[in-house]
C-alpha positions in Angstrom: -46.0 39.7 -4.2 -48.0 42.9 -4.0 -51.0 43.7 -1.7 -53.2 46.1 -3.1 -54.2 48.5 -0.4 -57.9 49.8 -1.2 -58.4 53.6 -0.6 -60.2 53.9 2.4 -58.3 57.1 2.9 -56.9 56.4 6.5 -54.9 58.2 8.3 -51.1 57.1 9.5 -52.4 56.3 12.9 -55.8 54.8 11.2 -53.1 52.5 9.4 -50.9 51.6 12.2 -54.2 50.5 13.7 -55.0 48.2 11.1 -51.7 46.8 10.9 -51.7 46.1 14.6 -55.0 44.6 14.5 -54.2 42.7 12.0 -51.0 40.7 13.0 -52.8 40.5 16.7 -55.8 38.4 16.0 -56.8 35.6 15.3 -58.1 35.5 11.8 -60.5 32.5 10.7 -62.0 32.3 7.2 -64.4 29.8 7.2 -64.6 29.4 3.5 -61.3 29.5 2.2 -60.8 28.6 -0.9 -57.1 30.0 -1.0 -54.2 30.7 0.1 -53.4 30.9 -4.2 -55.4 33.2 -6.4 -55.7 32.5 -10.3 -52.9 35.6 -10.3 -50.1 33.8 -8.0 -50.7 30.8 -10.8 -47.4 31.3 -13.2 -48.0 30.8 -17.3 -45.4 27.9 -16.3 -47.3 26.2 -13.7 -50.5 26.3 -15.8 -49.4 25.2 -18.9 -47.9 22.0 -16.3 -51.4 21.5 -15.1 -52.7 21.4 -18.4 -50.1 18.7 -19.9 -50.6 16.8 -16.8 -54.1 16.7 -17.1 -54.9 17.0 -20.9 -56.1 13.3 -21.0 -59.4 14.6 -19.3 -60.1 17.3 -21.4 -62.9 16.1 -23.6 -65.0 16.5 -20.1 -65.3 19.7 -18.5 -66.2 18.4 -15.2 -63.4 16.0 -15.0 -61.2 18.0 -16.0 -62.2 21.0 -13.7 -61.3 18.2 -10.7 -58.3 16.8 -11.8 -56.1 20.2 -12.3 -57.6 21.1 -8.8 -56.5 17.6 -7.0 -53.1 17.9 -9.0 -52.6 21.9 -7.8 -53.4 20.7 -4.7 -50.3 18.1 -5.0 -48.2 20.3 -6.1 -48.3 22.2 -3.3 -48.1 19.4 -0.8 -44.9 18.3 -2.9 -43.7 21.8 -2.1 -43.2 22.5 -6.0 -45.8 25.6 -5.5 -43.5 28.0 -3.3 -46.4 30.4 -3.9 -48.8 28.5 -1.4 -47.0 28.9 1.8 -46.3 32.8 0.7 -49.6 33.6 0.0 -51.4 31.9 3.4 -48.1 33.4 5.4 -48.5 36.7 3.8 -52.5 36.9 4.3 -52.4 36.6 8.3 -54.9 34.3 8.4 -54.6 32.1 11.6 -57.0 29.1 10.0 -58.7 28.5 6.7 -60.4 25.1 5.9 -59.5 22.4 4.0 -62.9 21.2 2.0 -63.2 17.7 0.9 -65.2 18.0 -2.5 -66.1 16.0 -5.3 -65.4 16.7 -9.4 -67.4 15.0 -11.8 -70.0 13.7 -9.4 -69.6 16.3 -6.6 -72.3 13.2 -4.2 -69.5 10.0 -4.7 -67.5 9.2 -1.8 -65.0 7.5 -4.2 -64.4 11.3 -5.6 -64.4 13.2 -2.6 -61.8 10.6 -0.9 -59.6 11.4 -3.4 -60.2 15.5 -2.0 -59.8 14.0 1.6 -56.4 12.3 0.6 -54.8 15.6 -0.9 -56.1 17.5 2.1 -53.9 15.2 4.5 -51.1 15.0 2.0 -51.4 18.6 2.6 -51.3 18.6 6.4 -48.7 15.4 6.7 -46.4 17.9 4.0 -45.8 21.2 6.0 -44.7 21.4 9.3 -46.4 25.0 9.4 -49.9 23.5 9.1 -52.1 22.1 11.8 -55.1 20.2 11.4 -57.5 21.7 13.7 -59.8 19.0 15.4 -60.5 21.9 18.6 -59.9 25.3 19.1 -56.8 25.1 20.7 -55.1 23.8 17.9 -55.7 27.5 16.2 -54.3 28.9 19.4 -51.4 27.0 19.3 -51.2 28.0 15.4 -51.6 31.4 16.3 -48.7 31.3 19.0 -46.2 29.6 17.5 -46.5 31.4 14.2 -48.1 28.7 12.0 -51.4 28.0 10.3 -54.2 26.0 10.8 -56.6 24.1 8.7 -59.9 22.7 9.3 -61.4 20.3 7.4 -65.1 21.0 5.9 -67.9 20.0 3.2 -70.1 21.9 1.0 -72.4 18.6 1.2 -73.4 15.5 2.5 -75.3 14.0 -0.3 -71.7 12.1 -0.6 -72.0 10.5 2.7 -75.3 8.9 1.4 -77.8 7.9 4.3 -75.8 5.3 6.8 -74.6 7.7 9.4 -71.6 5.6 10.5 -70.4 7.1 7.1 -70.1 10.6 9.4 -68.6 9.5 12.6 -66.0 7.5 10.3 -65.6 11.1 8.6 -65.8 13.0 12.0 -62.6 10.6 13.3 -60.7 11.5 10.0 -61.0 15.8 11.5 -64.3 16.5 9.6 -65.6 19.7 11.9 -67.8 21.6 9.7 -71.0 20.4 7.7 -72.9 22.1 5.2 -76.2 20.4 4.9 -77.1 21.2 1.4 -75.4 22.6 -1.2 -78.1 24.6 -3.7 -80.2 21.6 -4.6 -82.1 18.4 -3.0 -80.5 15.7 -1.0 -81.0 13.2 1.2 -80.8 16.1 4.2 -83.4 18.9 3.2 -83.7 20.9 0.4 -81.2 24.0 -1.2 -81.1 27.5 -1.5 -81.5 27.3 -5.6 -84.0 24.8 -5.6 -87.8 25.3 -7.3 -89.5 24.6 -4.1 -88.5 25.4 -0.5 -88.9 22.2 1.2 -87.1 22.2 4.4 -85.3 19.3 5.8 -85.8 15.8 5.9 -86.5 12.4 8.2 -83.6 11.5 7.7 -82.2 15.2 8.4 -83.4 15.1 11.3 -81.7 12.3 12.5 -78.0 13.9 10.6 -78.2 17.0 12.3 -78.7 14.8 15.7 -75.8 13.4 14.5 -73.6 15.9 14.2 -74.4 17.5 17.2 -73.3 14.0 19.4 -70.0 13.7 17.5 -69.3 17.8 18.1 -70.0 18.9 14.1 -70.6 21.9 13.3 -74.2 22.7 11.6 -73.3 24.9 8.2 -76.3 26.3 6.0 -74.1 28.3 3.5 -75.9 27.0 0.8 -78.8 25.6 2.2 -82.3 26.3 1.6 -84.7 29.0 3.9 -86.8 26.8 5.5 -84.1 24.0 6.0 -82.1 27.0 7.7 -85.2 27.6 9.2 -85.8 23.5 10.4 -82.0 22.9 11.0 -81.9 26.0 13.9 -85.2 24.4 15.9 -83.3 20.9 15.1 -79.9 21.6 16.5 -78.9 21.1 20.1 -75.6 23.4 19.2 -75.3 26.5 17.9 -75.7 26.5 13.7 -73.8 29.0 11.4 -73.7 29.9 7.8 -69.9 29.6 6.7 -70.4 32.1 3.8 -73.5 33.8 2.5 -74.3 37.3 2.1 -77.5 39.2 3.5 -80.2 39.1 1.2 -81.9 42.3 2.3 -79.1 44.2 0.9 -78.1 42.4 -2.4 -81.2 40.6 -3.2 -79.4 38.0 -4.4 -80.4 34.0 -4.0 -77.0 33.1 -2.3 -77.8 35.3 0.3 -80.4 35.1 3.7 -83.0 37.1 4.7 -83.1 38.3 7.7 -85.8 36.6 9.5 -83.4 33.7 8.6 -80.1 35.4 9.7 -81.7 36.4 13.0 -82.5 32.5 13.2 -79.3 32.0 13.2 -78.0 34.3 15.6 -80.4 33.4 18.4 -79.0 29.5 18.0 -75.6 31.4 19.3 -74.4 30.6 15.4 -71.9 33.3 13.6 -72.8 34.4 10.0 -69.7 34.6 7.7 -69.9 37.2 4.9 -68.4 36.3 1.1 -66.3 38.3 -1.3 -68.0 36.9 -3.9 -69.0 40.2 -5.6 -72.0 39.5 -7.8 -73.7 38.0 -4.7 -72.9 41.4 -2.5 -74.0 43.9 -5.3 -75.7 42.6 -8.8 -76.0 46.4 -9.4 -72.2 47.7 -9.6 -70.3 46.7 -12.7 -67.4 46.1 -10.4 -68.5 45.4 -6.4 -66.1 46.3 -3.8 -64.7 46.4 -0.6 -67.1 48.7 0.4 -70.0 46.8 -0.6 -68.9 43.5 1.4 -68.5 46.7 4.2 -71.8 47.1 3.7 -73.2 43.6 4.2 -70.7 43.5 7.3 -72.7 46.9 8.9 -76.0 45.5 7.9 -75.9 42.3 9.7 -74.1 44.0 12.9 -77.1 46.2 13.1 -79.3 43.3 12.9 -77.8 40.5 14.6 -75.1 41.9 16.4 -71.4 42.2 16.4 -71.1 39.2 18.4 -72.5 36.9 15.5 -70.7 38.0 12.4 -67.4 36.8 10.9 -65.8 35.8 7.6 -66.5 33.7 5.1 -64.6 34.6 2.0 -65.5 31.3 -0.9 -63.5 33.8 -3.4 -61.0 34.3 -4.8 -60.6 30.3 -6.4 -57.4 28.6 -5.7 -56.8 27.6 -9.4 -55.7 29.6 -12.4 -57.8 31.4 -14.0 -58.5 29.2 -17.5 -60.1 27.1 -14.9 -62.7 29.5 -12.8 -63.7 30.2 -16.0 -64.1 26.2 -16.8 -66.4 26.4 -14.1 -68.3 29.3 -14.6 -69.2 28.2 -18.6 -69.8 24.9 -17.9 -69.9 23.7 -14.2 -71.7 26.0 -12.3 -75.4 25.6 -14.6 -75.0 21.9 -13.1 -74.7 22.4 -9.5 -77.8 24.6 -8.8 -76.6 27.8 -10.0 -78.9 29.4 -12.7 -78.7 32.3 -15.1 -80.7 35.0 -13.1 -78.3 34.1 -10.0 -75.4 35.7 -12.5 -73.7 32.7 -12.5 -70.0 32.9 -10.9 -67.5 34.6 -13.2 -64.5 35.2 -13.1 -64.5 38.4 -11.8 -62.9 38.9 -8.5 -63.3 42.1 -5.6 -61.8 45.0 -6.0 -59.9 45.3 -2.7 -59.7 41.2 -2.3 -58.2 40.0 -5.2 -55.6 38.0 -3.4 -55.7 36.2 0.0 -52.5 38.2 0.6 -55.0 41.5 0.6 -56.8 40.3 3.3 -55.8 43.0 5.8 -57.9 45.3 3.6 -60.9 43.4 5.6 -59.7 44.6 8.7 -58.2 48.4 6.9 -62.2 48.6 6.0 -63.5 47.7 9.2 -61.3 50.4 10.9 -62.4 52.8 8.3 -65.9 51.9 9.4 -65.5 53.1 13.3 -65.4 49.6 14.8 -64.2 49.4 17.7 -60.5 46.8 18.7 -62.5 44.5 20.2 -65.4 44.4 17.7 -62.8 43.4 14.9 -61.1 41.1 16.7 -64.3 39.5 17.1 -65.7 40.0 13.5 -62.0 38.7 12.3 -62.1 35.3 14.2 -63.2 35.6 17.7 -66.7 34.6 17.2 -65.6 31.7 15.0 -63.7 30.7 17.6 -66.6 30.9 20.6 -68.7 28.3 18.4 -65.3 26.2 17.7 -65.1 25.8 21.0 -68.1 25.5 22.6 -69.4 22.5 19.9 -66.0 20.9 18.9 
C-alpha cells in the first residue's frame, strides 16, 4: 500500500516531528468508516462480493446492505488481509464499529445482523479489542493493538422501550447518535424541513443514556435538538462527525452558536473529511479545507474541544459508494441542495492509511505538540473516561 503524503511543504525537521507525534499519540476516529477504502478492494474481491450478493441486485438498498455485511464477514474470516494492514498502517488507535441497518435502518432485526458482524470482528482478531471503557483504548496503544468502539447513528431501531438501550449497553454500545437527518422518536434531524427539538420521550432517552454511561452524540442531529440535548444531558455532549457551518455553509455542519453549546457541556466536536461538507465551492477539496475547519473551531471553542470523526472514505467497493450516492442517500434525508454524498474523497485523505496527513497538517498550521495530541485523541479520551 502506498501512502500519499500531501504537500504541506514541511521541512525535514517538521516531517520527523509529525512522524514522532503520529506514532506516540493515541489517535481516535469517532466516525471511522474504515479501515479499508474503495481503492483497497481489488477487482477480484469486488467481483466475488457481487457474485455472493447477486440475488439482491434488484433492490438497491438491500443489495448495498448485504454487500457491506458480507465484506465485514469476509474480513472477520481473514479473506481480506487489507483490513488489518490498512488499520495498522493508519496509526489510528481506536475507531468506532458501527451498528446500522440496511433496507430499513430503523429495524432492530437488521441492526442485530450488523451487531453480530461487528462482534465477529472482535472474536476473530486478537489485535482488535472491544473498548467499553477508556482503559481498553490505552491498553490497545500499549500493546500495539487497536480498539473498536460500538456505536450507532440512529435511535429509531431501538424503538420506545428503554430496556432495549440497556440491552445494547450490555453488548458494548457506548456512543449513540440521537437522530440521523430525519425525525425519529427522540428528536429532529439536521435536514428535516422543521427544527422540532427533543421530544418528551427523547428527554427520558437521554437521561437513561446518562445513567448507563453512553455518550450523547449529535452528529446528524438538528440545531434545536442539539441545543436541547446540551441542556438536558447531565454528561458531556459530543458531535462525533460534523463540520463548521459558518465556514462551509453546509447543512450537515453546525453553526457557531451550536458548537459553543456543545463545548460548554465539556464535549468534543469531531471534524469530518467528507469533501463537500468542508467546501462546497472548490471542485476538489483537500486537506487544507479540513484544516480550515480545525482552525475555526479551535479559535471558537478552544483546542480542548476539537477531535476527529472522518466519516470518509467509505469501507466499500467504489460501485457500492456510487449506489449509495445515487439510490440510497435521497431516501435517508440527504437532499439535492446538500450535494448528495458522492464518490469523491478528500485530496490527502483518500485512504485511511493517509491519516498521518492529519498530523502533518496540524504541524504545518503551527500547533504545539500537546495541542496536536489533544486533537488526535486525548480530547476524546477525556470525555470517554468521564462518561464510560
